[in-house]
Amino acid sequence: MTMTSASNPVLRLAPSILSADFARLGEEVRAIQSAGADLVHFDVMDNHYVPNLTIGPLVCEAIRPHVTIPIDVHLMVEPVDALIPLFARAGANIITFHPEASRHVDRTLQLIKEHGCKAGLVLNPATSVACLDHVMDKLDMLLLMSVNPGYGGQNFIPGTLAKLRSVRARIDSHMAAGGQSIWLEVDGGVKTDNIRKIVQAGADTCVAGSAVFGAPDADGGYHGVMNALRRAACPGP
Ligand code: DX5
Ligand code: ZN
């Protein structure tokens, strides 16, 4: 998997399968890949860290043969560490977790990398960016939640835009000082009517669950909505 520099204009779309038809998951992930998805966003909820219960490593392993694009595993679980080897073996490429769900954030980031995956932190809307202070050199991805985690289909929290701008500046100065590339992903309530502001504020990777999987066939289905998201994000001349 290549990690593109933030200085390149790039937009990765990561449909969240939380809103997919779970009875046809293999077909659903194949469909989003052929519609141009860059990543499969895989939401893991444990009914402890968040008030909902979803899917685990067995489902990751089951969808792995259906796609070649990276699987972006978003762990909303506490504790975190025991699941990392299981997801790595199940074919995850990127694993992100919430810092307050791990007793030892640095150790968890290292564990993810030792298992051959890209590692990232996820910040909730009320989580301060101060938790990045001593781990910037260990991050491949930073995920900003633009809703409170637990459910698909919630409204985008507008305060995320200011947070995005400040984190974008921080990543850019980290990279300008010779640091590694860090993807900046946004998750929650991303739609065609707000993606432009989100990208302008500095996101290079956007999760979209209900926007993609709820797309009406009459509007071109998954292919139509992903093209619409890209056009809305970066309108041509
Ligand atoms: C929320 C999840 C999101 C969610 C996004 O806890 O992490 O990935 O599925 O869904 P939408 O795009 O519908 O807000
Ligand atoms: Zn997510």
CSV table of N, CA and C in Angstrom, one decimal, residues 21 75 122 129 191:
chain,number,residue,atom,x,y,z
A,21,ASP,N,-25.4,-3.8,3.3
A,21,ASP,CA,-26.3,-4.9,3.6
A,21,ASP,C,-25.4,-6.1,4.1
A,75,LEU,N,-11.2,0.7,15.2
A,75,LEU,CA,-11.5,0.0,16.5
A,75,LEU,C,-12.2,0.9,17.5
A,122,VAL,N,-7.6,7.8,16.7
A,122,VAL,CA,-8.9,8.4,16.3
A,122,VAL,C,-9.3,9.4,17.5
A,129,VAL,N,-6.4,17.6,20.8
A,129,VAL,CA,-5.3,17.2,19.9
A,129,VAL,C,-4.0,17.1,20.7
A,191,LYS,N,-21.1,14.1,3.4
A,191,LYS,CA,-22.1,14.0,2.3
A,191,LYS,C,-21.6,14.9,1.2
